[in-house]
Amino acid sequence: MGNQRGRPMKARPRILQTARELFLSHGLDVSLDTIAAEAGTTRPTLYSHFPGGKDALLLETFAFLNDTMQPPLRQLLQDRQQDLPALLRGFAKVVQQHFYAPENIHFQRLLIQVLVQKPELYVTLEQRPSGRVLQALSDILAQKQDEGLLTLSDPEIEATAFL
């Protein structure tokens, strides 16, 4: 990414895009100085947007994975009248297309590496408000069970098995 200096409010997305590219191409060892330089900003600016430093930047970078899957899932879930098999097929298709996209596979590998090296970040990743795919599917199954369309011992376990 070129050195594009600009207004501070435009720095955050530029930093995130640059960090994504550099983490994918160079792994976790890329320095914050390198990210700042490639994003056309300074280290203090990077820290002003990501006060937690590299960990905060990593977490925001991984949020990208979940954020890109949310619009197709929301669109699918808006149609509450579709039958359960169609809903589950649609859900599976969205998840499969998302997780098997080449760029996302690289991010998943990077995420595994981060969680091995920094297991303390798992709790933070798990608690993010967006991208709770398992929770969304659990909620769907619980709703269908409440409507009498399913008999499940535990919707969350069933959702985990489905995924």
Tab-separated table of N, CA and C in Angstrom:
chain	number	residue	atom	x	y	z
A	1	MET	N	0.848	-1.176	0.000
A	1	MET	CA	0.000	0.000	0.000
A	1	MET	C	0.888	1.231	0.000
A	2	GLY	N	0.603	2.193	-0.803
A	2	GLY	CA	1.461	3.363	-0.920
A	2	GLY	C	1.364	4.271	0.281
A	3	ASN	N	2.303	5.166	0.377
A	3	ASN	CA	2.322	6.120	1.479
A	3	ASN	C	1.304	7.215	1.203
A	4	GLN	N	0.088	7.026	1.651
A	4	GLN	CA	-0.999	7.964	1.424
A	4	GLN	C	-1.279	8.732	2.710
A	5	ARG	N	-0.674	9.885	2.821
A	5	ARG	CA	-0.960	10.690	4.006
A	5	ARG	C	-2.319	11.345	3.805
A	6	GLY	N	-3.042	11.499	4.892
A	6	GLY	CA	-4.370	12.074	4.747
A	6	GLY	C	-4.914	12.512	6.080
A	7	ARG	N	-6.179	12.856	6.068
A	7	ARG	CA	-6.830	13.303	7.286
A	7	ARG	C	-6.874	12.160	8.283
A	8	PRO	N	-6.764	12.481	9.588
A	8	PRO	CA	-6.739	11.440	10.613
A	8	PRO	C	-7.924	10.485	10.572
A	9	MET	N	-9.131	10.977	10.242
A	9	MET	CA	-10.283	10.081	10.236
A	9	MET	C	-10.184	9.051	9.118
A	10	LYS	N	-9.363	9.330	8.126
A	10	LYS	CA	-9.165	8.373	7.042
A	10	LYS	C	-8.015	7.426	7.331
A	11	ALA	N	-7.282	7.674	8.389
A	11	ALA	CA	-6.111	6.852	8.707
A	11	ALA	C	-6.511	5.456	9.179
A	12	ARG	N	-7.544	5.347	9.975
A	12	ARG	CA	-7.913	4.049	10.552
A	12	ARG	C	-8.176	2.975	9.491
A	13	PRO	N	-9.074	3.221	8.508
A	13	PRO	CA	-9.281	2.176	7.506
A	13	PRO	C	-8.016	1.877	6.700
A	14	ARG	N	-7.215	2.896	6.445
A	14	ARG	CA	-5.964	2.696	5.710
A	14	ARG	C	-4.999	1.839	6.522
A	15	ILE	N	-4.917	2.098	7.823
A	15	ILE	CA	-4.053	1.303	8.709
A	15	ILE	C	-4.535	-0.147	8.736
A	16	LEU	N	-5.846	-0.342	8.865
A	16	LEU	CA	-6.394	-1.706	8.904
A	16	LEU	C	-6.128	-2.464	7.608
A	17	GLN	N	-6.349	-1.812	6.483
A	17	GLN	CA	-6.106	-2.469	5.194
A	17	GLN	C	-4.623	-2.824	5.049
A	18	THR	N	-3.761	-1.901	5.414
A	18	THR	CA	-2.319	-2.149	5.333
A	18	THR	C	-1.919	-3.275	6.270
A	19	ALA	N	-2.447	-3.261	7.484
A	19	ALA	CA	-2.123	-4.317	8.454
A	19	ALA	C	-2.573	-5.673	7.932
A	20	ARG	N	-3.779	-5.747	7.372
A	20	ARG	CA	-4.260	-7.015	6.801
A	20	ARG	C	-3.294	-7.531	5.739
A	21	GLU	N	-2.923	-6.641	4.831
A	21	GLU	CA	-2.016	-7.038	3.744
A	21	GLU	C	-0.667	-7.495	4.286
A	22	LEU	N	-0.123	-6.755	5.240
A	22	LEU	CA	1.198	-7.094	5.770
A	22	LEU	C	1.161	-8.341	6.645
A	23	PHE	N	0.114	-8.505	7.445
A	23	PHE	CA	0.008	-9.731	8.250
A	23	PHE	C	-0.092	-10.951	7.329
A	24	LEU	N	-0.838	-10.820	6.241
A	24	LEU	CA	-0.968	-11.943	5.311
A	24	LEU	C	0.343	-12.252	4.594
A	25	SER	N	1.060	-11.214	4.217
A	25	SER	CA	2.283	-11.456	3.446
A	25	SER	C	3.505	-11.722	4.310
A	26	HIS	N	3.548	-11.169	5.529
A	26	HIS	CA	4.745	-11.296	6.371
A	26	HIS	C	4.501	-11.996	7.704
A	27	GLY	N	3.261	-12.351	7.992
A	27	GLY	CA	2.970	-13.023	9.247
A	27	GLY	C	2.917	-12.064	10.425
A	28	LEU	N	2.962	-12.635	11.606
A	28	LEU	CA	2.784	-11.857	12.833
A	28	LEU	C	4.002	-11.039	13.219
A	29	ASP	N	5.131	-11.318	12.596
A	29	ASP	CA	6.357	-10.624	12.984
A	29	ASP	C	6.486	-9.234	12.387
A	30	VAL	N	5.543	-8.823	11.560
A	30	VAL	CA	5.605	-7.485	10.984
A	30	VAL	C	5.525	-6.461	12.118
A	31	SER	N	6.347	-5.442	12.040
A	31	SER	CA	6.406	-4.457	13.125
A	31	SER	C	5.356	-3.366	12.932
A	32	LEU	N	5.016	-2.725	14.033
A	32	LEU	CA	4.086	-1.600	13.966
A	32	LEU	C	4.696	-0.456	13.177
A	33	ASP	N	6.011	-0.281	13.268
A	33	ASP	CA	6.681	0.762	12.481
A	33	ASP	C	6.488	0.512	10.986
A	34	THR	N	6.609	-0.745	10.576
A	34	THR	CA	6.422	-1.094	9.166
A	34	THR	C	4.986	-0.825	8.738
A	35	ILE	N	4.039	-1.217	9.573
A	35	ILE	CA	2.623	-0.985	9.252
A	35	ILE	C	2.353	0.510	9.127
A	36	ALA	N	2.836	1.285	10.089
A	36	ALA	CA	2.624	2.736	10.058
A	36	ALA	C	3.246	3.350	8.801
A	37	ALA	N	4.475	2.964	8.498
A	37	ALA	CA	5.160	3.522	7.326
A	37	ALA	C	4.418	3.168	6.038
A	38	GLU	N	4.017	1.911	5.902
A	38	GLU	CA	3.308	1.478	4.689
A	38	GLU	C	1.931	2.134	4.574
A	39	ALA	N	1.321	2.448	5.711
A	39	ALA	CA	0.002	3.100	5.708
A	39	ALA	C	0.123	4.605	5.514
A	40	GLY	N	1.367	5.100	5.496
A	40	GLY	CA	1.567	6.531	5.302
A	40	GLY	C	1.208	7.342	6.520
A	41	THR	N	1.441	6.762	7.686
A	41	THR	CA	1.132	7.455	8.930
A	41	THR	C	2.292	7.266	9.899
A	42	THR	N	2.099	7.646	11.125
A	42	THR	CA	3.160	7.532	12.125
A	42	THR	C	2.760	6.524	13.193
A	43	ARG	N	3.751	6.090	13.940
A	43	ARG	CA	3.473	5.159	15.033
A	43	ARG	C	2.523	5.783	16.073
A	44	PRO	N	2.722	7.071	16.460
A	44	PRO	CA	1.756	7.671	17.402
A	44	PRO	C	0.319	7.687	16.860
A	45	THR	N	0.158	7.926	15.565
A	45	THR	CA	-1.181	7.899	14.978
A	45	THR	C	-1.759	6.494	15.059
A	46	LEU	N	-0.925	5.503	14.767
A	46	LEU	CA	-1.366	4.112	14.861
A	46	LEU	C	-1.842	3.810	16.280
A	47	TYR	N	-1.051	4.232	17.278
A	47	TYR	CA	-1.440	3.989	18.673
A	47	TYR	C	-2.676	4.789	19.075
A	48	SER	N	-2.891	5.947	18.455
A	48	SER	CA	-4.093	6.715	18.812
A	48	SER	C	-5.353	5.994	18.322
A	49	HIS	N	-5.243	5.269	17.213
A	49	HIS	CA	-6.384	4.505	16.705
A	49	HIS	C	-6.492	3.127	17.348
A	50	PHE	N	-5.360	2.577	17.770
A	50	PHE	CA	-5.308	1.235	18.357
A	50	PHE	C	-4.473	1.295	19.632
A	51	PRO	N	-5.066	1.836	20.730
A	51	PRO	CA	-4.308	2.032	21.970
A	51	PRO	C	-3.708	0.747	22.541
A	52	GLY	N	-4.276	-0.376	22.205
A	52	GLY	CA	-3.737	-1.647	22.684
A	52	GLY	C	-2.562	-2.150	21.869
A	53	GLY	N	-2.098	-1.348	20.925
A	53	GLY	CA	-0.941	-1.724	20.129
A	53	GLY	C	-1.241	-2.854	19.158
A	54	LYS	N	-0.269	-3.718	19.006
A	54	LYS	CA	-0.355	-4.785	18.004
A	54	LYS	C	-1.521	-5.740	18.283
A	55	ASP	N	-1.776	-6.053	19.549
A	55	ASP	CA	-2.895	-6.944	19.875
A	55	ASP	C	-4.223	-6.341	19.421
A	56	ALA	N	-4.417	-5.049	19.700
A	56	ALA	CA	-5.656	-4.381	19.289
A	56	ALA	C	-5.778	-4.355	17.770
A	57	LEU	N	-4.665	-4.119	17.101
A	57	LEU	CA	-4.672	-4.102	15.642
A	57	LEU	C	-4.982	-5.493	15.083
A	58	LEU	N	-4.421	-6.515	15.689
A	58	LEU	CA	-4.716	-7.889	15.274
A	58	LEU	C	-6.200	-8.207	15.441
A	59	LEU	N	-6.758	-7.830	16.596
A	59	LEU	CA	-8.175	-8.108	16.852
A	59	LEU	C	-9.068	-7.415	15.828
A	60	GLU	N	-8.751	-6.166	15.508
A	60	GLU	CA	-9.543	-5.448	14.505
A	60	GLU	C	-9.369	-6.072	13.124
A	61	THR	N	-8.184	-6.556	12.853
A	61	THR	CA	-7.929	-7.211	11.574
A	61	THR	C	-8.762	-8.480	11.456
A	62	PHE	N	-8.851	-9.245	12.545
A	62	PHE	CA	-9.643	-10.472	12.508
A	62	PHE	C	-11.137	-10.187	12.498
A	63	ALA	N	-11.537	-9.034	13.008
A	63	ALA	CA	-12.954	-8.667	12.950
A	63	ALA	C	-13.416	-8.603	11.494
A	64	PHE	N	-12.479	-8.307	10.606
A	64	PHE	CA	-12.771	-8.277	9.173
A	64	PHE	C	-13.398	-9.591	8.708
A	65	LEU	N	-12.899	-10.708	9.190
A	65	LEU	CA	-13.444	-12.012	8.794
A	65	LEU	C	-14.935	-12.092	9.083
A	66	ASN	N	-15.291	-11.733	10.294
A	66	ASN	CA	-16.696	-11.809	10.692
A	66	ASN	C	-17.539	-10.741	10.017
A	67	ASP	N	-16.987	-9.546	9.914
A	67	ASP	CA	-17.759	-8.441	9.357
A	67	ASP	C	-18.167	-8.698	7.914
A	68	THR	N	-17.311	-9.359	7.143
A	68	THR	CA	-17.649	-9.598	5.741
A	68	THR	C	-18.723	-10.669	5.583
A	69	MET	N	-18.911	-11.495	6.590
A	69	MET	CA	-19.928	-12.541	6.495
A	69	MET	C	-21.293	-12.054	6.982
A	70	GLN	N	-21.325	-10.979	7.713
A	70	GLN	CA	-22.583	-10.543	8.314
A	70	GLN	C	-23.647	-10.118	7.315
A	71	PRO	N	-23.343	-9.317	6.282
A	71	PRO	CA	-24.424	-8.920	5.364
A	71	PRO	C	-25.140	-10.095	4.698
A	72	PRO	N	-24.425	-11.108	4.143
A	72	PRO	CA	-25.186	-12.212	3.550
A	72	PRO	C	-25.988	-13.005	4.582
A	73	LEU	N	-25.468	-13.128	5.804
A	73	LEU	CA	-26.233	-13.836	6.846
A	73	LEU	C	-27.481	-13.049	7.233
A	74	ARG	N	-27.326	-11.736	7.405
A	74	ARG	CA	-28.488	-10.903	7.755
A	74	ARG	C	-29.556	-10.995	6.666
A	75	GLN	N	-29.128	-10.944	5.416
A	75	GLN	CA	-30.073	-11.041	4.306
A	75	GLN	C	-30.801	-12.380	4.341
A	76	LEU	N	-30.076	-13.443	4.578
A	76	LEU	CA	-30.674	-14.775	4.660
A	76	LEU	C	-31.675	-14.856	5.810
A	77	LEU	N	-31.320	-14.292	6.947
A	77	LEU	CA	-32.156	-14.411	8.137
A	77	LEU	C	-33.370	-13.487	8.109
A	78	GLN	N	-33.398	-12.516	7.200
A	78	GLN	CA	-34.552	-11.620	7.109
A	78	GLN	C	-35.807	-12.358	6.652
A	79	ASP	N	-35.620	-13.394	5.865
A	79	ASP	CA	-36.765	-14.164	5.369
A	79	ASP	C	-37.134	-15.223	6.402
A	80	ARG	N	-37.945	-14.835	7.359
A	80	ARG	CA	-38.333	-15.730	8.454
A	80	ARG	C	-39.345	-16.792	8.012
A	81	GLN	N	-39.921	-16.628	6.834
A	81	GLN	CA	-40.964	-17.550	6.389
A	81	GLN	C	-40.428	-18.783	5.659
A	82	GLN	N	-39.146	-18.766	5.294
A	82	GLN	CA	-38.629	-19.921	4.554
A	82	GLN	C	-38.593	-21.158	5.447
A	83	ASP	N	-38.717	-22.309	4.815
A	83	ASP	CA	-38.736	-23.544	5.595
A	83	ASP	C	-37.335	-23.845	6.136
A	84	LEU	N	-37.304	-24.682	7.153
A	84	LEU	CA	-36.048	-24.968	7.846
A	84	LEU	C	-34.982	-25.563	6.932
A	85	PRO	N	-35.296	-26.551	6.091
A	85	PRO	CA	-34.240	-27.081	5.213
A	85	PRO	C	-33.627	-26.011	4.305
A	86	ALA	N	-34.463	-25.128	3.753
A	86	ALA	CA	-33.949	-24.058	2.889
A	86	ALA	C	-33.080	-23.094	3.695
A	87	LEU	N	-33.515	-22.781	4.903
A	87	LEU	CA	-32.752	-21.889	5.766
A	87	LEU	C	-31.392	-22.492	6.112
A	88	LEU	N	-31.376	-23.768	6.466
A	88	LEU	CA	-30.109	-24.426	6.814
A	88	LEU	C	-29.188	-24.541	5.600
A	89	ARG	N	-29.747	-24.836	4.432
A	89	ARG	CA	-28.922	-24.890	3.215
A	89	ARG	C	-28.317	-23.521	2.923
A	90	GLY	N	-29.132	-22.490	3.046
A	90	GLY	CA	-28.647	-21.129	2.819
A	90	GLY	C	-27.574	-20.740	3.815
A	91	PHE	N	-27.802	-21.091	5.067
A	91	PHE	CA	-26.832	-20.794	6.122
A	91	PHE	C	-25.510	-21.502	5.822
A	92	ALA	N	-25.598	-22.781	5.477
A	92	ALA	CA	-24.391	-23.559	5.173
A	92	ALA	C	-23.660	-22.986	3.967
A	93	LYS	N	-24.404	-22.544	2.973
A	93	LYS	CA	-23.787	-21.988	1.763
A	93	LYS	C	-23.029	-20.702	2.074
A	94	VAL	N	-23.631	-19.817	2.855
A	94	VAL	CA	-22.966	-18.564	3.223
A	94	VAL	C	-21.690	-18.852	4.004
A	95	VAL	N	-21.781	-19.743	4.984
A	95	VAL	CA	-20.612	-20.071	5.810
A	95	VAL	C	-19.524	-20.714	4.955
A	96	GLN	N	-19.910	-21.647	4.102
A	96	GLN	CA	-18.920	-22.329	3.266
A	96	GLN	C	-18.245	-21.362	2.298
A	97	GLN	N	-19.026	-20.535	1.618
A	97	GLN	CA	-18.437	-19.579	0.678
A	97	GLN	C	-17.487	-18.624	1.389
A	98	HIS	N	-17.855	-18.248	2.600
A	98	HIS	CA	-17.017	-17.317	3.354
A	98	HIS	C	-15.709	-17.975	3.786
A	99	PHE	N	-15.810	-19.106	4.449
A	99	PHE	CA	-14.612	-19.710	5.034
A	99	PHE	C	-13.696	-20.381	4.022
A	100	TYR	N	-14.205	-20.676	2.838
A	100	TYR	CA	-13.353	-21.290	1.822
A	100	TYR	C	-12.836	-20.296	0.794
A	101	ALA	N	-13.141	-19.024	0.970
A	101	ALA	CA	-12.550	-18.002	0.102
A	101	ALA	C	-11.047	-17.961	0.385
A	102	PRO	N	-10.208	-17.928	-0.648
A	102	PRO	CA	-8.750	-18.009	-0.447
A	102	PRO	C	-8.192	-17.013	0.571
A	103	GLU	N	-8.618	-15.751	0.498
A	103	GLU	CA	-8.094	-14.760	1.444
A	103	GLU	C	-8.485	-15.119	2.877
A	104	ASN	N	-9.702	-15.609	3.059
A	104	ASN	CA	-10.158	-15.959	4.398
A	104	ASN	C	-9.440	-17.181	4.946
A	105	ILE	N	-9.075	-18.110	4.084
A	105	ILE	CA	-8.298	-19.268	4.537
A	105	ILE	C	-6.968	-18.800	5.105
A	106	HIS	N	-6.322	-17.847	4.440
A	106	HIS	CA	-5.057	-17.307	4.951
A	106	HIS	C	-5.265	-16.628	6.307
A	107	PHE	N	-6.373	-15.879	6.428
A	107	PHE	CA	-6.663	-15.229	7.709
A	107	PHE	C	-6.933	-16.249	8.805
A	108	GLN	N	-7.615	-17.335	8.467
A	108	GLN	CA	-7.879	-18.366	9.473
A	108	GLN	C	-6.582	-18.994	9.966
A	109	ARG	N	-5.660	-19.238	9.055
A	109	ARG	CA	-4.357	-19.781	9.458
A	109	ARG	C	-3.635	-18.805	10.371
A	110	LEU	N	-3.697	-17.531	10.016
A	110	LEU	CA	-3.067	-16.506	10.843
A	110	LEU	C	-3.741	-16.438	12.211
A	111	LEU	N	-5.054	-16.560	12.241
A	111	LEU	CA	-5.793	-16.552	13.501
A	111	LEU	C	-5.367	-17.717	14.389
A	112	ILE	N	-5.221	-18.889	13.807
A	112	ILE	CA	-4.769	-20.051	14.585
A	112	ILE	C	-3.387	-19.786	15.161
A	113	GLN	N	-2.515	-19.214	14.352
A	113	GLN	CA	-1.166	-18.889	14.824
A	113	GLN	C	-1.219	-17.898	15.989
A	114	VAL	N	-2.062	-16.883	15.861
A	114	VAL	CA	-2.202	-15.894	16.940
A	114	VAL	C	-2.706	-16.561	18.210
A	115	LEU	N	-3.716	-17.414	18.094
A	115	LEU	CA	-4.301	-18.038	19.281
A	115	LEU	C	-3.346	-19.016	19.944
A	116	VAL	N	-2.445	-19.609	19.170
A	116	VAL	CA	-1.420	-20.472	19.760
A	116	VAL	C	-0.399	-19.614	20.503
A	117	GLN	N	0.004	-18.511	19.891
A	117	GLN	CA	1.019	-17.648	20.490
A	117	GLN	C	0.459	-16.742	21.579
A	118	LYS	N	-0.802	-16.364	21.463
A	118	LYS	CA	-1.424	-15.430	22.413
A	118	LYS	C	-2.814	-15.929	22.801
A	119	PRO	N	-2.896	-17.022	23.560
A	119	PRO	CA	-4.209	-17.590	23.888
A	119	PRO	C	-5.112	-16.630	24.664
A	120	GLU	N	-4.533	-15.649	25.315
A	120	GLU	CA	-5.340	-14.691	26.077
A	120	GLU	C	-6.245	-13.860	25.166
A	121	LEU	N	-5.961	-13.794	23.880
A	121	LEU	CA	-6.793	-13.021	22.956
A	121	LEU	C	-8.080	-13.748	22.570
A	122	TYR	N	-8.150	-15.044	22.838
A	122	TYR	CA	-9.330	-15.827	22.460
A	122	TYR	C	-10.601	-15.267	23.092
A	123	VAL	N	-10.545	-14.957	24.371
A	123	VAL	CA	-11.733	-14.459	25.073
A	123	VAL	C	-12.216	-13.170	24.423
A	124	THR	N	-11.289	-12.290	24.084
A	124	THR	CA	-11.665	-11.032	23.452
A	124	THR	C	-12.292	-11.276	22.083
A	125	LEU	N	-11.719	-12.167	21.310
A	125	LEU	CA	-12.280	-12.486	19.993
A	125	LEU	C	-13.668	-13.094	20.111
A	126	GLU	N	-13.840	-13.972	21.070
A	126	GLU	CA	-15.112	-14.665	21.253
A	126	GLU	C	-16.224	-13.705	21.671
A	127	GLN	N	-15.876	-12.630	22.373
A	127	GLN	CA	-16.880	-11.712	22.910
A	127	GLN	C	-17.236	-10.573	21.966
A	128	ARG	N	-16.636	-10.538	20.795
A	128	ARG	CA	-16.941	-9.467	19.852
A	128	ARG	C	-18.427	-9.522	19.487
A	129	PRO	N	-19.062	-8.358	19.342
A	129	PRO	CA	-20.497	-8.350	19.063
A	129	PRO	C	-20.869	-8.848	17.672
A	130	SER	N	-19.981	-8.712	16.717
A	130	SER	CA	-20.330	-9.155	15.370
A	130	SER	C	-19.746	-10.523	15.090
A	131	GLY	N	-20.392	-11.217	14.211
A	131	GLY	CA	-19.824	-12.461	13.742
A	131	GLY	C	-20.057	-13.666	14.607
A	132	ARG	N	-21.055	-13.656	15.400
A	132	ARG	CA	-21.338	-14.826	16.230
A	132	ARG	C	-22.178	-15.811	15.428
A	133	VAL	N	-21.514	-16.492	14.526
A	133	VAL	CA	-22.199	-17.419	13.627
A	133	VAL	C	-22.855	-18.546	14.408
A	134	LEU	N	-22.119	-19.109	15.333
A	134	LEU	CA	-22.656	-20.205	16.136
A	134	LEU	C	-23.894	-19.750	16.901
A	135	GLN	N	-23.832	-18.557	17.480
A	135	GLN	CA	-24.971	-18.045	18.238
A	135	GLN	C	-26.176	-17.816	17.331
A	136	ALA	N	-25.934	-17.295	16.137
A	136	ALA	CA	-27.039	-17.059	15.199
A	136	ALA	C	-27.734	-18.368	14.842
A	137	LEU	N	-26.945	-19.397	14.565
A	137	LEU	CA	-27.537	-20.690	14.219
A	137	LEU	C	-28.239	-21.310	15.426
A	138	SER	N	-27.639	-21.188	16.603
A	138	SER	CA	-28.286	-21.690	17.831
A	138	SER	C	-29.639	-21.024	18.037
A	139	ASP	N	-29.689	-19.718	17.809
A	139	ASP	CA	-30.939	-18.974	17.968
A	139	ASP	C	-32.000	-19.445	16.973
A	140	ILE	N	-31.575	-19.689	15.733
A	140	ILE	CA	-32.512	-20.183	14.717
A	140	ILE	C	-33.085	-21.529	15.146
A	141	LEU	N	-32.205	-22.432	15.556
A	141	LEU	CA	-32.657	-23.768	15.963
A	141	LEU	C	-33.565	-23.695	17.186
A	142	ALA	N	-33.226	-22.835	18.140
A	142	ALA	CA	-34.068	-22.683	19.335
A	142	ALA	C	-35.442	-22.134	18.953
A	143	GLN	N	-35.467	-21.166	18.032
A	143	GLN	CA	-36.738	-20.601	17.583
A	143	GLN	C	-37.591	-21.671	16.896
A	144	LYS	N	-36.964	-22.452	16.034
A	144	LYS	CA	-37.708	-23.516	15.332
A	144	LYS	C	-38.195	-24.579	16.317
A	145	GLN	N	-37.420	-24.813	17.365
A	145	GLN	CA	-37.854	-25.759	18.395
A	145	GLN	C	-39.056	-25.176	19.142
A	146	ASP	N	-38.997	-23.884	19.470
A	146	ASP	CA	-40.118	-23.224	20.144
A	146	ASP	C	-41.386	-23.249	19.287
A	147	GLU	N	-41.205	-23.211	17.966
A	147	GLU	CA	-42.347	-23.255	17.049
A	147	GLU	C	-42.864	-24.682	16.855
A	148	GLY	N	-42.185	-25.652	17.489
A	148	GLY	CA	-42.610	-27.040	17.386
A	148	GLY	C	-42.141	-27.750	16.128
A	149	LEU	N	-41.207	-27.150	15.413
A	149	LEU	CA	-40.724	-27.746	14.164
A	149	LEU	C	-39.549	-28.693	14.372
A	150	LEU	N	-38.932	-28.626	15.542
A	150	LEU	CA	-37.772	-29.466	15.859
A	150	LEU	C	-37.868	-29.966	17.281
A	151	THR	N	-37.215	-31.072	17.533
A	151	THR	CA	-37.024	-31.547	18.898
A	151	THR	C	-35.526	-31.745	19.071
A	152	LEU	N	-34.940	-30.890	19.880
A	152	LEU	CA	-33.490	-30.927	20.085
A	152	LEU	C	-33.183	-31.020	21.567
A	153	SER	N	-32.094	-31.697	21.891
A	153	SER	CA	-31.676	-31.746	23.291
A	153	SER	C	-31.024	-30.423	23.688
A	154	ASP	N	-30.235	-29.838	22.788
A	154	ASP	CA	-29.544	-28.586	23.078
A	154	ASP	C	-29.233	-27.887	21.754
A	155	PRO	N	-29.939	-26.795	21.442
A	155	PRO	CA	-29.723	-26.117	20.162
A	155	PRO	C	-28.267	-25.695	19.922
A	156	GLU	N	-27.561	-25.327	20.973
A	156	GLU	CA	-26.170	-24.903	20.779
A	156	GLU	C	-25.281	-26.078	20.366
A	157	ILE	N	-25.498	-27.231	20.974
A	157	ILE	CA	-24.722	-28.420	20.594
A	157	ILE	C	-25.069	-28.824	19.164
A	158	GLU	N	-26.347	-28.765	18.814
A	158	GLU	CA	-26.772	-29.108	17.455
A	158	GLU	C	-26.179	-28.126	16.441
A	159	ALA	N	-26.145	-26.838	16.799
A	159	ALA	CA	-25.560	-25.833	15.906
A	159	ALA	C	-24.070	-26.088	15.712
A	160	THR	N	-23.394	-26.442	16.797
A	160	THR	CA	-21.968	-26.762	16.710
A	160	THR	C	-21.745	-27.957	15.794
A	161	ALA	N	-22.573	-28.964	15.919
A	161	ALA	CA	-22.449	-30.152	15.068
A	161	ALA	C	-22.708	-29.795	13.605
A	162	PHE	N	-23.663	-28.920	13.360
A	162	PHE	CA	-23.980	-28.513	11.991
A	162	PHE	C	-22.810	-27.788	11.351
A	163	LEU	N	-22.201	-26.908	12.138
A	163	LEU	CA	-21.077	-26.140	11.588
A	163	LEU	C	-19.847	-27.006	11.463
